[in-house]
Short mmCIF file of C-alpha atoms in Angstrom, two decimals:
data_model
loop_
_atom_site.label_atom_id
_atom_site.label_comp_id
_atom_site.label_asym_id
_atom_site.label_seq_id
_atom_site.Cartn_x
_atom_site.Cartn_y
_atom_site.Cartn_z
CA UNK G 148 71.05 -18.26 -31.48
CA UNK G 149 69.62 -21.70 -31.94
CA UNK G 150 69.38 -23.38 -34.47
CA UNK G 151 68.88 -26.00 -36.73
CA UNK G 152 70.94 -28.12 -38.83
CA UNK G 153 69.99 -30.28 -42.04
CA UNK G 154 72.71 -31.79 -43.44
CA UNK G 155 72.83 -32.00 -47.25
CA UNK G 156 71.10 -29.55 -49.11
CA UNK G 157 70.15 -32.85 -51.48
CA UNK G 158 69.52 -36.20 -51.47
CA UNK G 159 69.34 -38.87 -54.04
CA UNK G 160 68.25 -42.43 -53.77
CA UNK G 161 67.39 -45.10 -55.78
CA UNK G 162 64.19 -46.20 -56.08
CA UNK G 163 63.42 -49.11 -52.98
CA UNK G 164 66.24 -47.75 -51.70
CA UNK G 165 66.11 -46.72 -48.14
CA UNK G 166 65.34 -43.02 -47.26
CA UNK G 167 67.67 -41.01 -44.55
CA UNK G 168 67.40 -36.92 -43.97
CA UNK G 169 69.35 -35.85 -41.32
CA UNK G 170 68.88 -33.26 -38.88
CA UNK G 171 70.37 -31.96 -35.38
CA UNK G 172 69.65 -28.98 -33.72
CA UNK G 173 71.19 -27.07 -30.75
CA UNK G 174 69.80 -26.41 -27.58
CA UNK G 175 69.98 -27.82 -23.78
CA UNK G 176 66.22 -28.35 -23.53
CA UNK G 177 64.70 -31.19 -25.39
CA UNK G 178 62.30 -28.81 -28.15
CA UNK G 179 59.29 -30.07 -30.09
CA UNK G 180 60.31 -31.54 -33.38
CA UNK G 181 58.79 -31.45 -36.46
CA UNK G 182 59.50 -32.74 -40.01
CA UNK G 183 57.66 -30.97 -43.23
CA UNK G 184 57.07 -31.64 -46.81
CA UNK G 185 56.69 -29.59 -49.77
CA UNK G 186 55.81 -30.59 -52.90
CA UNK G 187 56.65 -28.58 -55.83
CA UNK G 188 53.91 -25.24 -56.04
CA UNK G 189 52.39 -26.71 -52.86
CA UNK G 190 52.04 -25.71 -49.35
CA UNK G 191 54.31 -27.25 -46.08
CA UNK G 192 52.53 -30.47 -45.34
CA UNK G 193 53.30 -32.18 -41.79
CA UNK G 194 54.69 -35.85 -42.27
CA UNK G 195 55.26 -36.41 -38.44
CA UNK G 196 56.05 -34.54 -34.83
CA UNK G 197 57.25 -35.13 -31.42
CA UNK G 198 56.55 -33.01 -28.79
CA UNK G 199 56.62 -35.83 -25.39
CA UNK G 200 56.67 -39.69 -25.17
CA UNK G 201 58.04 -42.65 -27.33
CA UNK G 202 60.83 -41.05 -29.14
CA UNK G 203 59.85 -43.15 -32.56
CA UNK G 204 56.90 -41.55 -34.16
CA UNK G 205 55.39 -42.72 -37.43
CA UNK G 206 54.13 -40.53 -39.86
CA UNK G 207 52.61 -40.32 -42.74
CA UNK G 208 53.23 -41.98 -46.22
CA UNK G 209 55.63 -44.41 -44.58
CA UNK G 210 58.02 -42.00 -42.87
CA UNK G 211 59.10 -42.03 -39.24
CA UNK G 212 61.69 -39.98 -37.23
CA UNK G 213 63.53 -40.88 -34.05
CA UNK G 214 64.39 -38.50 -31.20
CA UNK G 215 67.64 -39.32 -29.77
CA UNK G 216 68.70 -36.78 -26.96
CA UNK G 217 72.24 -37.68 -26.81
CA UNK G 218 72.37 -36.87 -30.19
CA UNK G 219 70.31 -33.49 -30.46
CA UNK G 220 68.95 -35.13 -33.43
CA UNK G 221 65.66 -36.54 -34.99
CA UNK G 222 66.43 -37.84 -38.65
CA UNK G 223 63.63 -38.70 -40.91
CA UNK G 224 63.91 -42.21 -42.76
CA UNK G 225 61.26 -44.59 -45.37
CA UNK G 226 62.68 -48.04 -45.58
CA UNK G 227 61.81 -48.40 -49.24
CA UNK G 228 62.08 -44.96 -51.32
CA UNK G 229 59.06 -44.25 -53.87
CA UNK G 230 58.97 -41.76 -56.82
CA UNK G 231 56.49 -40.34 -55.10
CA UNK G 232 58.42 -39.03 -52.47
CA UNK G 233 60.37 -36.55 -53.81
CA UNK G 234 60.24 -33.37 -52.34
CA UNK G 235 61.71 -30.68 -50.21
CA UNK G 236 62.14 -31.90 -46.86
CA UNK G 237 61.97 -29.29 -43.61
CA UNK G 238 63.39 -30.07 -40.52
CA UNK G 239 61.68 -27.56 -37.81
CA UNK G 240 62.15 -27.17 -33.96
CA UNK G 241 60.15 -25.27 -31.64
CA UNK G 242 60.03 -24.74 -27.48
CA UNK G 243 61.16 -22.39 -24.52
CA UNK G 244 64.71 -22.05 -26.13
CA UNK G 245 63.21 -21.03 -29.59
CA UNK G 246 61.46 -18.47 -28.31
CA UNK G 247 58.08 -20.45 -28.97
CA UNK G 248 57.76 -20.27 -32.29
CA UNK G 249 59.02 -22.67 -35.19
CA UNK G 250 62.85 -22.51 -36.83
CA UNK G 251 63.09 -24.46 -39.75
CA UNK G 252 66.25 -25.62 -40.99
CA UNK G 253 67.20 -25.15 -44.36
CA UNK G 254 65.48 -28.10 -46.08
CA UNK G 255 66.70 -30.94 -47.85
CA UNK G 256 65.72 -31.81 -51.69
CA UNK G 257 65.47 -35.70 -52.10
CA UNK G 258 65.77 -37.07 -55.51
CA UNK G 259 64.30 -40.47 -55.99
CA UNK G 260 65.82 -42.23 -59.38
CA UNK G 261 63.83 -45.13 -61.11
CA UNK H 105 37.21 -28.44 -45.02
CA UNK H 106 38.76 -25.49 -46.37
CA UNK H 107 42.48 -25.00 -45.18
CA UNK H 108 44.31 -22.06 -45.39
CA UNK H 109 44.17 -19.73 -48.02
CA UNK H 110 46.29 -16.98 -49.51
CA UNK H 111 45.68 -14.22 -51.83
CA UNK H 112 47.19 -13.34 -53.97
CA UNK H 113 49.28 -16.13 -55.15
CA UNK H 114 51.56 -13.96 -56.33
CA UNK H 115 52.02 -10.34 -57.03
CA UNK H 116 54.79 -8.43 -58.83
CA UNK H 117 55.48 -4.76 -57.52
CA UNK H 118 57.80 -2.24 -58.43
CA UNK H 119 60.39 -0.82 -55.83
CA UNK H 120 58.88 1.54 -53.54
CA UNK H 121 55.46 0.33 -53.78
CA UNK H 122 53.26 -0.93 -50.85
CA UNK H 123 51.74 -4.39 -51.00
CA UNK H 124 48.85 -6.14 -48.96
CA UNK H 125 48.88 -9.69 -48.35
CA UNK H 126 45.73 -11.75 -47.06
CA UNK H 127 45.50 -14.99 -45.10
CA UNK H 128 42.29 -16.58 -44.47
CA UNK H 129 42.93 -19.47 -41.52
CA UNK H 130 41.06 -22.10 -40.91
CA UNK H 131 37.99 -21.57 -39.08
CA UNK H 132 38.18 -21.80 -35.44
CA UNK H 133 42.07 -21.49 -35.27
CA UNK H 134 43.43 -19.08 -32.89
CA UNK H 135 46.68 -18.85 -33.67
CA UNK H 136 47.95 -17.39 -37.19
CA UNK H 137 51.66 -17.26 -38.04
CA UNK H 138 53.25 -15.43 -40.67
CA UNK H 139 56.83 -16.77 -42.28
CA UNK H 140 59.29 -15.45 -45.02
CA UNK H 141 60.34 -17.90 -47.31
CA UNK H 142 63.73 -17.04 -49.67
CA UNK H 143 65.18 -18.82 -52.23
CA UNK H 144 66.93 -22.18 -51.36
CA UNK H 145 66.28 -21.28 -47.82
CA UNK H 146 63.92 -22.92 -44.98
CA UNK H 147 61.05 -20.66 -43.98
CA UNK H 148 61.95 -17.86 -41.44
CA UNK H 149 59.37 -17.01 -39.13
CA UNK H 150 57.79 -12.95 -38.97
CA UNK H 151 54.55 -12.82 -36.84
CA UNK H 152 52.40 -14.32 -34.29
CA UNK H 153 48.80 -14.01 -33.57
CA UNK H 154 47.24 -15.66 -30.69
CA UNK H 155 43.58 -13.73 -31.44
CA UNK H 156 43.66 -10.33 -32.46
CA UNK H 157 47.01 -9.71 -30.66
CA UNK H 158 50.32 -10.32 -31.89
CA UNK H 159 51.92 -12.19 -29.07
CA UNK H 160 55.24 -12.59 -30.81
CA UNK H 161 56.86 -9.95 -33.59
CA UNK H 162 60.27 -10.34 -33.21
CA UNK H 163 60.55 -12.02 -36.70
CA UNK H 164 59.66 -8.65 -38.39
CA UNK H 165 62.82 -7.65 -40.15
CA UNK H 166 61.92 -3.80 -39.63
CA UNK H 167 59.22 -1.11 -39.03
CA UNK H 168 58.25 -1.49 -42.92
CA UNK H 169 56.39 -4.84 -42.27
CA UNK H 170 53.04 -4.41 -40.21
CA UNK H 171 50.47 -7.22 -39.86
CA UNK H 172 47.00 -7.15 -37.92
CA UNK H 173 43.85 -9.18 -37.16
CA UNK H 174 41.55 -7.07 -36.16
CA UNK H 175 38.96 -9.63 -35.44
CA UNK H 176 41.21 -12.79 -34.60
CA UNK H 177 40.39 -14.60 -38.13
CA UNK H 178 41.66 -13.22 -40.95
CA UNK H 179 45.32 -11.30 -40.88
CA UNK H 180 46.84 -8.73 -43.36
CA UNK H 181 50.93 -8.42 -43.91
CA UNK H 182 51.55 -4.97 -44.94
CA UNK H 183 54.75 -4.05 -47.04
CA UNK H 184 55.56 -0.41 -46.78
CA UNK H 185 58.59 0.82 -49.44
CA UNK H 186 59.25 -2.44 -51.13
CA UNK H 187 62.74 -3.08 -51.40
CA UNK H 188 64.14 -5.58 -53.94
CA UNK H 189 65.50 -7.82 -51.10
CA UNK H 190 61.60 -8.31 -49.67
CA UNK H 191 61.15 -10.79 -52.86
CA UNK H 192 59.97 -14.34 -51.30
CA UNK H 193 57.50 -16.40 -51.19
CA UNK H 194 55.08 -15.26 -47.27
CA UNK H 195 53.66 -18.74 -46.05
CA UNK H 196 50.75 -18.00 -43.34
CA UNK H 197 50.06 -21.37 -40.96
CA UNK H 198 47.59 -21.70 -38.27
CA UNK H 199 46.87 -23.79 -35.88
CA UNK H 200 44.27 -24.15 -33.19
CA UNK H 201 45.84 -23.28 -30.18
CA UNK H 202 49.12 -24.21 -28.73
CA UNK H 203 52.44 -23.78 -30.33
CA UNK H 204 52.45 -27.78 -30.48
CA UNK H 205 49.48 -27.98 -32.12
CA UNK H 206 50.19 -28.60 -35.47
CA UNK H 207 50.52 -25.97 -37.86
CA UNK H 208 48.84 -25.79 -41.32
CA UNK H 209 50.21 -23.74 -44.14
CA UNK H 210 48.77 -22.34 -47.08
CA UNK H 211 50.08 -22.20 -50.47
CA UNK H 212 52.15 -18.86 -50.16
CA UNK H 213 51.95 -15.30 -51.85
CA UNK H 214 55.27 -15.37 -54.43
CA UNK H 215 56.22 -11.43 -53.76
CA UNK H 216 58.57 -10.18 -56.40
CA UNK H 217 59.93 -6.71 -56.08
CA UNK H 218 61.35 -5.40 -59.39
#
């Protein structure tokens, strides 16, 4: 089955610090990618998604994620970390191979220290 | 505008019990999705509704879960025989056509199954 890959189940920065989630996922067809937030007792909220063009896209509250094909990945990164930010982080995938609907990886809790 | 709500936000039941859940989308979206979320886990998805019609059920784990939308807004998951195992928390997104479109979740029902 396809799927999709977060690596490390948490994340802890400093602070200014710059932000990196990581995800891959598997499949021979480029899908449409999609990170998610969740703040604690609150709905998924989309930060960013790529579904065709420029392989950089810019989200929201400073994040941005970049497609890389060769890599079947599209990590999510903030240059400069904010208490703000933390949160559970979803890395989701959809397209032909996923059956059209959206797989979500298992998420990734970022810690931000002051 | 109003996004998508759930009710209830949560609801306890004992084993063997059946349980209703609502989601009201956001006006004018035609597609509904329905997603099981466990502990520590990314969301998984259940059901799609493009309209009244489920276009996609595969995610239903067995012929205990039912969901409809009998008039292509608002959608009901049904929970025959609660097990202890169905404990999660059901996210419901829509969006307002196209798998790509972006999807908007609500809060969640927390179902706990004692």
């Amino acid at each position: 089955a396809q799927s999709v890959t977060q690596l490390g189940s948490h994340v802890s920065v400093s602070e200014g610090a710059l932000v990196l989630l990581r995800c891959n996922y598997s499949s021979s067809v480029p899908p449409y990618l999609f990170w998610y937030v969740q703040y604690p007792n609150q709905g998924l909220q989309l930060l960013l998604k790529y579904t065709t063009g420029a392989t950089l896209v810019k989200g929201i509250n400073g994040f941005e994620a970049e497609f890389k094909k060769s890599e079947t990945s599209f990590h999510l990164t903030k240059p400069s970390a904010h208490m703000s930010d933390a949160a559970e982080y979803f890395c989701a995938v959809s397209g032909m191979e996923y059956g059209n609907k959206l797989v979500f990886g298992a998420g990734t809790i970022l810690r931000v220290k002051s | 505008g109003a996004g998508v709500s759930q009710t209830p936000s949560n609801k306890v039941t004992e084993k063997g019990k059946y349980v209703e859940l609502r989601c009201d989308p956001i006006s004018g979206h035609t597609a509904l999705y329905w997603y099981r979320q466990s502990l520590g886990q990314g969301p998984e998805f259940l059901i799609y509704f493009q309209g009244t019609g489920a276009a996609d059920d595969s995610g239903l784990p067995n012929d205990r879960f039912f969901a409809v939308r009998p008039e292509g807004s608002v959608s009901t998951l049904k929970i025959q025989r609660t097990e202890r195992g169905d404990s999660a928390v059901y996210l419901c997104a829509s969006s307002l056509i196209h798998l790509t479109d972006t999807q908007y979740f609500g809060p969640g029902t927390r179902l706990t199954v004692l």
